Short mmCIF file of C-alpha atoms in Angstrom, two decimals:
data_model
loop_
_atom_site.label_atom_id
_atom_site.label_comp_id
_atom_site.label_asym_id
_atom_site.label_seq_id
_atom_site.Cartn_x
_atom_site.Cartn_y
_atom_site.Cartn_z
CA UNK A 1 -41.49 -143.66 -21.54
CA UNK A 2 -44.31 -141.04 -21.66
CA UNK A 3 -44.14 -138.75 -19.00
CA UNK A 4 -47.63 -139.51 -18.21
CA UNK A 5 -46.43 -142.63 -16.52
CA UNK A 6 -43.36 -141.06 -14.80
CA UNK A 7 -43.51 -141.36 -10.90
CA UNK A 8 -44.49 -138.36 -9.04
CA UNK A 9 -42.81 -137.63 -5.67
CA UNK A 10 -44.34 -135.36 -3.16
CA UNK A 11 -42.68 -135.22 0.26
CA UNK A 12 -42.34 -138.86 1.32
CA UNK A 13 -44.99 -140.20 -1.09
CA UNK A 14 -44.06 -141.39 -4.60
CA UNK A 15 -47.22 -141.96 -6.72
CA UNK A 16 -46.58 -144.32 -9.45
CA UNK A 17 -47.80 -142.13 -12.31
CA UNK A 18 -49.30 -138.82 -13.05
CA UNK A 19 -53.00 -140.19 -13.49
CA UNK A 20 -55.17 -139.25 -10.90
CA UNK A 21 -58.81 -140.17 -10.28
CA UNK A 22 -60.63 -137.17 -9.59
CA UNK A 23 -62.91 -137.03 -6.51
CA UNK A 24 -66.49 -137.75 -7.75
CA UNK A 25 -69.71 -137.70 -5.54
CA UNK A 26 -71.30 -141.18 -5.34
CA UNK A 27 -74.22 -140.41 -2.98
CA UNK A 28 -74.20 -144.13 -1.78
CA UNK A 29 -74.18 -143.94 2.12
CA UNK A 30 -77.83 -145.37 2.21
CA UNK A 31 -78.02 -145.28 5.89
CA UNK A 32 -77.34 -141.47 5.90
CA UNK A 33 -74.56 -141.93 8.49
CA UNK A 34 -71.79 -140.99 6.31
CA UNK A 35 -70.05 -144.45 6.54
CA UNK A 36 -68.67 -145.71 3.27
CA UNK A 37 -69.97 -148.85 1.88
CA UNK A 38 -69.31 -151.79 -0.32
CA UNK A 39 -70.02 -149.43 -3.29
CA UNK A 40 -67.09 -147.30 -2.33
CA UNK A 41 -64.90 -150.23 -1.85
CA UNK A 42 -65.88 -151.42 -5.44
CA UNK A 43 -65.95 -148.11 -7.12
CA UNK A 44 -62.42 -147.01 -6.01
CA UNK A 45 -61.04 -150.49 -5.95
CA UNK A 46 -61.81 -151.02 -9.68
CA UNK A 47 -60.08 -147.92 -10.66
CA UNK A 48 -56.95 -148.83 -8.36
CA UNK A 49 -56.64 -152.08 -10.18
CA UNK A 50 -57.26 -150.24 -13.42
CA UNK A 51 -53.84 -148.51 -13.05
CA UNK A 52 -54.63 -144.93 -11.63
CA UNK A 53 -51.57 -143.90 -9.71
CA UNK A 54 -53.50 -141.84 -7.15
CA UNK A 55 -57.27 -142.06 -6.14
CA UNK A 56 -58.76 -139.21 -4.59
CA UNK A 57 -62.12 -140.15 -2.76
CA UNK A 58 -65.20 -138.03 -3.07
CA UNK A 59 -65.94 -134.89 -0.99
CA UNK A 60 -66.34 -136.18 2.47
CA UNK A 61 -67.92 -134.04 5.32
CA UNK A 62 -65.78 -133.10 8.21
CA UNK A 63 -68.96 -132.31 10.24
CA UNK A 64 -72.38 -133.93 9.59
CA UNK A 65 -73.92 -130.48 8.32
CA UNK A 66 -70.91 -130.23 5.94
CA UNK A 67 -72.33 -133.04 3.57
CA UNK A 68 -73.67 -132.00 0.07
CA UNK A 69 -76.45 -134.65 0.60
CA UNK A 70 -77.55 -136.87 3.35
CA UNK A 71 -76.18 -139.97 1.21
CA UNK A 72 -72.56 -138.33 1.39
CA UNK A 73 -69.80 -139.91 3.33
CA UNK A 74 -68.11 -138.32 6.31
CA UNK A 75 -64.98 -138.48 8.47
CA UNK A 76 -66.06 -136.90 11.82
CA UNK A 77 -66.04 -140.03 13.88
CA UNK A 78 -64.13 -143.33 14.11
CA UNK A 79 -66.67 -145.65 12.90
CA UNK A 80 -66.30 -143.92 9.44
CA UNK A 81 -62.54 -144.02 9.62
CA UNK A 82 -62.55 -147.60 10.20
CA UNK A 83 -64.90 -148.08 7.18
CA UNK A 84 -62.54 -145.96 5.04
CA UNK A 85 -59.56 -147.98 6.20
CA UNK A 86 -61.12 -151.07 4.36
CA UNK A 87 -61.32 -149.31 1.16
CA UNK A 88 -57.96 -147.76 1.47
CA UNK A 89 -56.16 -151.14 2.35
CA UNK A 90 -57.47 -152.80 -0.67
CA UNK A 91 -56.51 -150.01 -2.93
CA UNK A 92 -53.08 -150.08 -1.59
CA UNK A 93 -52.85 -153.90 -2.32
CA UNK A 94 -53.47 -152.90 -6.04
CA UNK A 95 -50.40 -150.71 -6.00
CA UNK A 96 -52.30 -147.22 -5.93
CA UNK A 97 -51.73 -144.28 -3.51
CA UNK A 98 -55.07 -143.07 -1.90
CA UNK A 99 -56.15 -139.63 -1.10
CA UNK A 100 -59.40 -138.14 0.36
CA UNK A 101 -61.01 -134.84 -0.10
CA UNK A 102 -62.15 -133.01 3.08
CA UNK A 103 -65.08 -130.82 2.66
CA UNK A 104 -67.77 -128.60 4.04
CA UNK A 105 -70.41 -127.82 1.56
CA UNK A 106 -71.59 -124.66 3.26
CA UNK A 107 -74.62 -123.06 1.58
CA UNK A 108 -75.03 -125.86 -0.73
CA UNK A 109 -75.24 -128.42 1.92
CA UNK A 110 -78.31 -130.50 2.68
CA UNK A 111 -79.57 -131.19 -0.80
CA UNK A 112 -81.30 -134.09 -2.58
CA UNK A 113 -78.99 -136.18 -4.47
CA UNK A 114 -79.24 -135.70 -8.31
CA UNK A 115 -81.03 -138.98 -8.90
CA UNK A 116 -83.72 -138.46 -6.35
CA UNK A 117 -87.32 -137.72 -7.22
CA UNK A 118 -86.99 -134.20 -5.80
CA UNK A 119 -84.33 -131.37 -6.01
CA UNK A 120 -83.29 -128.64 -4.07
CA UNK A 121 -82.76 -128.21 -0.26
CA UNK A 122 -83.85 -131.43 1.92
CA UNK A 123 -86.17 -130.05 4.75
CA UNK A 124 -85.63 -131.13 8.35
CA UNK A 125 -88.64 -133.62 8.35
CA UNK A 126 -86.95 -135.58 5.50
CA UNK A 127 -83.31 -135.63 7.20
CA UNK A 128 -81.99 -132.15 6.06
CA UNK A 129 -80.20 -129.53 8.42
CA UNK A 130 -79.43 -125.95 8.82
CA UNK A 131 -76.77 -124.73 6.39
CA UNK A 132 -74.10 -122.05 6.89
CA UNK A 133 -72.33 -119.70 4.56
CA UNK A 134 -70.08 -116.42 4.82
CA UNK A 135 -73.26 -114.45 4.40
CA UNK A 136 -77.03 -114.96 4.42
CA UNK A 137 -76.92 -115.15 0.64
CA UNK A 138 -78.35 -118.31 -0.98
CA UNK A 139 -77.27 -120.24 -3.83
CA UNK A 140 -80.06 -120.06 -6.50
CA UNK A 141 -82.92 -122.59 -5.82
CA UNK A 142 -81.44 -123.46 -2.35
CA UNK A 143 -82.59 -122.39 1.24
CA UNK A 144 -80.82 -119.23 2.73
CA UNK A 145 -78.03 -120.01 4.87
CA UNK A 146 -77.20 -118.82 8.37
CA UNK A 147 -74.12 -116.48 8.43
CA UNK A 148 -71.38 -118.39 10.18
CA UNK A 149 -70.16 -116.84 13.28
CA UNK A 150 -66.48 -116.64 14.04
CA UNK A 151 -66.97 -119.35 16.85
CA UNK A 152 -68.73 -121.66 14.20
CA UNK A 153 -65.66 -120.95 11.88
CA UNK A 154 -63.25 -121.92 14.65
CA UNK A 155 -65.29 -125.09 15.12
CA UNK A 156 -64.95 -125.97 11.40
CA UNK A 157 -61.26 -125.44 11.22
CA UNK A 158 -60.79 -127.92 14.03
CA UNK A 159 -63.08 -130.39 12.25
CA UNK A 160 -60.89 -130.32 9.19
CA UNK A 161 -57.82 -131.02 11.47
CA UNK A 162 -59.65 -133.90 13.15
CA UNK A 163 -60.85 -135.33 10.02
CA UNK A 164 -57.06 -135.23 8.83
CA UNK A 165 -56.15 -137.19 11.88
CA UNK A 166 -58.62 -139.85 11.08
CA UNK A 167 -57.57 -139.97 7.67
CA UNK A 168 -54.08 -140.69 8.66
CA UNK A 169 -55.33 -143.37 11.10
CA UNK A 170 -57.38 -144.89 8.06
CA UNK A 171 -54.13 -145.10 5.88
CA UNK A 172 -54.68 -142.24 3.29
CA UNK A 173 -51.52 -140.97 1.76
CA UNK A 174 -52.85 -137.63 0.65
CA UNK A 175 -55.59 -135.16 2.06
CA UNK A 176 -57.20 -132.63 -0.25
CA UNK A 177 -58.84 -129.61 1.21
CA UNK A 178 -62.00 -128.76 -0.75
CA UNK A 179 -61.96 -125.05 -1.69
CA UNK A 180 -63.82 -125.19 -5.15
CA UNK A 181 -67.16 -125.65 -6.82
CA UNK A 182 -69.18 -123.18 -4.44
CA UNK A 183 -68.67 -125.07 -1.23
CA UNK A 184 -67.79 -123.43 1.92
CA UNK A 185 -64.17 -122.45 1.65
CA UNK A 186 -64.83 -121.21 -1.99
CA UNK A 187 -67.78 -119.25 -0.89
CA UNK A 188 -65.46 -117.41 1.57
CA UNK A 189 -62.98 -116.90 -1.35
CA UNK A 190 -65.63 -115.16 -3.65
CA UNK A 191 -66.74 -111.75 -3.34
CA UNK A 192 -70.10 -112.98 -5.09
CA UNK A 193 -71.14 -114.97 -1.92
CA UNK A 194 -69.04 -113.33 0.79
CA UNK A 195 -70.35 -109.99 1.79
CA UNK A 196 -68.87 -109.97 5.22
CA UNK A 197 -67.30 -106.84 6.91
CA UNK A 198 -65.39 -108.57 9.61
CA UNK A 199 -61.79 -110.05 9.20
CA UNK A 200 -63.17 -112.97 6.92
CA UNK A 201 -64.32 -110.63 4.27
CA UNK A 202 -63.38 -107.86 2.24
CA UNK A 203 -60.29 -107.84 0.36
CA UNK A 204 -58.52 -111.14 -0.82
CA UNK A 205 -56.46 -111.29 2.52
CA UNK A 206 -59.82 -111.50 4.43
CA UNK A 207 -61.66 -113.74 2.01
CA UNK A 208 -58.63 -116.23 2.07
CA UNK A 209 -58.35 -116.08 5.77
CA UNK A 210 -60.66 -119.07 6.63
CA UNK A 211 -58.86 -121.33 3.70
CA UNK A 212 -55.47 -120.52 5.25
CA UNK A 213 -56.63 -121.28 8.83
CA UNK A 214 -57.94 -124.66 7.61
CA UNK A 215 -54.70 -125.59 5.71
CA UNK A 216 -52.56 -124.45 8.60
CA UNK A 217 -54.69 -126.72 11.05
CA UNK A 218 -54.75 -129.74 8.71
CA UNK A 219 -51.00 -129.27 8.05
CA UNK A 220 -50.29 -129.49 11.69
CA UNK A 221 -52.33 -132.51 12.12
CA UNK A 222 -51.45 -134.29 9.03
CA UNK A 223 -47.94 -136.30 9.15
CA UNK A 224 -44.99 -134.13 7.74
CA UNK A 225 -44.24 -136.73 5.29
CA UNK A 226 -47.57 -136.83 3.73
CA UNK A 227 -48.58 -134.30 0.84
CA UNK A 228 -51.55 -131.87 1.26
CA UNK A 229 -53.52 -130.85 -1.90
CA UNK A 230 -56.06 -128.08 -2.02
CA UNK A 231 -58.56 -127.93 -4.85
CA UNK A 232 -59.79 -124.62 -6.29
CA UNK A 233 -62.10 -122.92 -8.72
CA UNK A 234 -59.87 -120.77 -10.65
CA UNK A 235 -62.67 -119.04 -12.47
CA UNK A 236 -66.20 -118.48 -11.72
CA UNK A 237 -66.98 -117.73 -15.44
CA UNK A 238 -68.53 -114.44 -14.63
CA UNK A 239 -67.63 -110.66 -13.90
CA UNK A 240 -66.59 -109.90 -10.48
CA UNK A 241 -66.19 -113.26 -9.36
CA UNK A 242 -62.95 -115.01 -7.81
CA UNK A 243 -60.70 -115.54 -10.74
CA UNK A 244 -57.52 -116.77 -12.12
CA UNK A 245 -55.39 -113.92 -11.01
CA UNK A 246 -56.72 -114.28 -7.33
CA UNK A 247 -56.43 -117.91 -7.49
CA UNK A 248 -52.73 -117.52 -8.65
CA UNK A 249 -52.19 -115.39 -5.53
CA UNK A 250 -54.09 -117.73 -3.40
CA UNK A 251 -51.84 -120.59 -4.57
CA UNK A 252 -48.71 -118.62 -3.75
CA UNK A 253 -50.06 -118.28 -0.19
CA UNK A 254 -51.00 -121.96 -0.17
CA UNK A 255 -47.34 -122.77 -0.79
CA UNK A 256 -46.18 -120.51 2.07
CA UNK A 257 -48.78 -122.41 4.45
CA UNK A 258 -47.49 -126.18 3.47
CA UNK A 259 -49.69 -127.08 0.63
CA UNK A 260 -47.87 -129.29 -1.97
CA UNK A 261 -50.12 -129.11 -4.94
CA UNK A 262 -53.06 -127.30 -6.13
CA UNK A 263 -55.89 -129.20 -7.93
CA UNK A 264 -57.26 -126.64 -10.40
CA UNK A 265 -61.03 -126.85 -11.40
CA UNK A 266 -63.60 -124.05 -11.84
CA UNK A 267 -67.11 -123.00 -11.67
CA UNK A 268 -69.83 -123.89 -9.06
CA UNK A 269 -70.44 -120.98 -6.87
CA UNK A 270 -72.97 -119.09 -8.99
CA UNK A 271 -75.08 -119.70 -12.11
CA UNK A 272 -72.99 -119.00 -15.12
CA UNK A 273 -72.33 -120.09 -18.83
CA UNK A 274 -69.36 -122.48 -18.63
CA UNK A 275 -67.44 -123.05 -22.16
CA UNK A 276 -66.86 -126.71 -21.30
CA UNK A 277 -65.02 -128.57 -24.10
CA UNK A 278 -61.85 -130.70 -24.19
CA UNK A 279 -59.52 -129.75 -21.69
CA UNK A 280 -61.28 -126.46 -21.10
CA UNK A 281 -59.58 -125.92 -17.71
CA UNK A 282 -55.97 -126.65 -18.53
CA UNK A 283 -55.11 -122.95 -19.42
CA UNK A 284 -56.33 -122.19 -15.69
CA UNK A 285 -54.15 -124.84 -14.44
CA UNK A 286 -50.93 -123.57 -16.57
CA UNK A 287 -51.66 -120.06 -15.13
CA UNK A 288 -51.94 -121.09 -11.49
CA UNK A 289 -48.68 -123.00 -11.96
CA UNK A 290 -46.91 -119.94 -12.33
CA UNK A 291 -47.27 -119.36 -8.54
CA UNK A 292 -44.55 -122.04 -8.26
CA UNK A 293 -46.51 -124.97 -6.69
CA UNK A 294 -47.41 -128.35 -8.68
CA UNK A 295 -50.67 -128.28 -10.29
CA UNK A 296 -53.09 -131.01 -11.34
CA UNK A 297 -55.32 -130.29 -14.29
CA UNK A 298 -58.90 -131.41 -14.69
CA UNK A 299 -61.95 -131.08 -17.03
CA UNK A 300 -62.65 -133.23 -20.12
CA UNK A 301 -59.30 -134.78 -20.54
CA UNK A 302 -60.38 -138.01 -22.08
CA UNK A 303 -57.71 -139.01 -24.61
CA UNK A 304 -54.31 -140.43 -23.59
CA UNK A 305 -52.52 -138.25 -26.32
CA UNK A 306 -54.38 -135.18 -25.09
CA UNK A 307 -53.37 -135.96 -21.37
CA UNK A 308 -49.74 -136.44 -22.60
CA UNK A 309 -49.68 -133.20 -24.36
CA UNK A 310 -51.07 -131.31 -21.16
CA UNK A 311 -47.54 -132.47 -19.33
CA UNK A 312 -45.66 -131.99 -22.60
CA UNK A 313 -46.84 -128.42 -22.80
CA UNK A 314 -45.95 -127.66 -19.11
CA UNK A 315 -49.44 -126.78 -18.29
CA UNK A 316 -49.66 -129.19 -15.24
CA UNK A 317 -47.62 -131.78 -13.41
CA UNK A 318 -50.37 -134.42 -13.24
CA UNK A 319 -53.84 -134.95 -14.83
CA UNK A 320 -57.11 -135.93 -13.08
CA UNK A 321 -59.94 -137.87 -14.91
CA UNK A 322 -63.60 -137.93 -13.74
CA UNK A 323 -66.45 -138.91 -15.93
CA UNK A 324 -64.29 -140.88 -18.46
CA UNK A 325 -62.98 -142.99 -15.49
CA UNK A 326 -66.59 -143.82 -14.48
CA UNK A 327 -67.19 -145.12 -17.96
CA UNK A 328 -63.56 -146.72 -18.18
CA UNK A 329 -62.27 -147.88 -14.82
CA UNK A 330 -59.12 -149.00 -16.73
CA UNK A 331 -58.31 -145.92 -18.53
CA UNK A 332 -54.67 -145.89 -17.64
CA UNK A 333 -54.30 -149.50 -19.12
CA UNK A 334 -55.60 -148.10 -22.36
CA UNK A 335 -53.31 -145.25 -22.28
CA UNK A 336 -50.36 -147.41 -21.70
CA UNK A 337 -51.16 -149.42 -24.91
CA UNK A 338 -52.19 -146.43 -26.96
CA UNK A 339 -48.97 -144.61 -26.19
CA UNK A 340 -46.96 -147.74 -26.77
CA UNK A 341 -45.20 -147.98 -23.54
CA UNK A 342 -44.04 -151.39 -22.48
CA UNK A 343 -43.11 -150.40 -18.90
CA UNK A 344 -45.53 -147.82 -17.85
CA UNK A 345 -48.32 -149.82 -16.05
CA UNK A 346 -48.21 -152.17 -13.16
CA UNK A 347 -49.38 -155.00 -15.27
CA UNK A 348 -47.39 -157.74 -17.50
CA UNK A 349 -47.13 -156.46 -21.05
CA UNK A 350 -49.32 -159.24 -22.23
CA UNK A 351 -52.10 -157.60 -20.51
CA UNK A 352 -51.70 -154.32 -22.61
CA UNK A 353 -50.99 -155.86 -26.06
CA UNK A 354 -52.84 -159.12 -26.36
CA UNK A 355 -49.32 -161.02 -26.72
CA UNK A 356 -49.98 -163.84 -24.42
CA UNK A 357 -47.30 -166.04 -23.35
CA UNK A 358 -47.20 -169.55 -24.80
CA UNK A 359 -49.49 -171.99 -22.96
CA UNK A 360 -47.98 -174.52 -20.77
CA UNK A 361 -48.35 -178.14 -22.08
CA UNK A 362 -51.20 -180.01 -20.47
CA UNK A 363 -50.00 -182.81 -18.35
#
């Protein structure tokens, strides 16, 4: 059986295969209240029935001001948790494990969603809010953030823990701490956005302090038998940024603080030319894997044989699919057929091959 369809056990959770759905923002909370809707049920439910072993729900704000856009979901209250539970229960019924990405968008919060008629920061009179970052350094094209005080950072740490408790109540199997793509925790990791001179800035120990405090708090709030993932950007594709060497050291520290897997992406914190192409981030995952933690590779992995080769080469322990999964919700079923695997999906062989059983006689 292709190893793409091997079960993957982390702590007490066994994920049925190594094909993950990457978290992808949907911008569909039309009431702007952070409550997931039927859109989220259908979006995630379709991919659960399509054979993905683990679905990771999109970046979900741990505080209202932590959302990327007003239409992004949250997990800062029990109403949101109850709505997520409906989605989780359905996906569990299709045999998939469920994860959620807990996030604070930092200086990139309070923006218009991509298909709005405007771009940039949302003003207060249109539902926007004050943003926070490690320093008063704006992301190009967005409002200048307020430098976060130590008191505000303590509030954020507790908010991540509280969201983890709600995620457990909603039935999620995995929480993923979002420390990538230029959002708050990544902003602290990067010397390009973190110009602090207190204990949360300076060298890597200072710049990684907030992330480790969040991971410690989430690990304490999250059941011991459930895995904790962290997503990082292992390269900023520009000189002087947070790069693969520091990312590998951070992965080692994450393992010491109770993380179980590092989800390796890149970019998002500064404007930079990114050499995107098939599997362009796989080498970053392979480098970070040397820290000793399991890793998930992501980034233009679109072909089943390409995905299998990532595992065969030892570059990663799992692969995550994003845009191709939007186009093809049942991608794992196609992979099972193309890799000629009769027992590697949660569906009868006839679904994969077109070998339908003989029809019952009409009576």
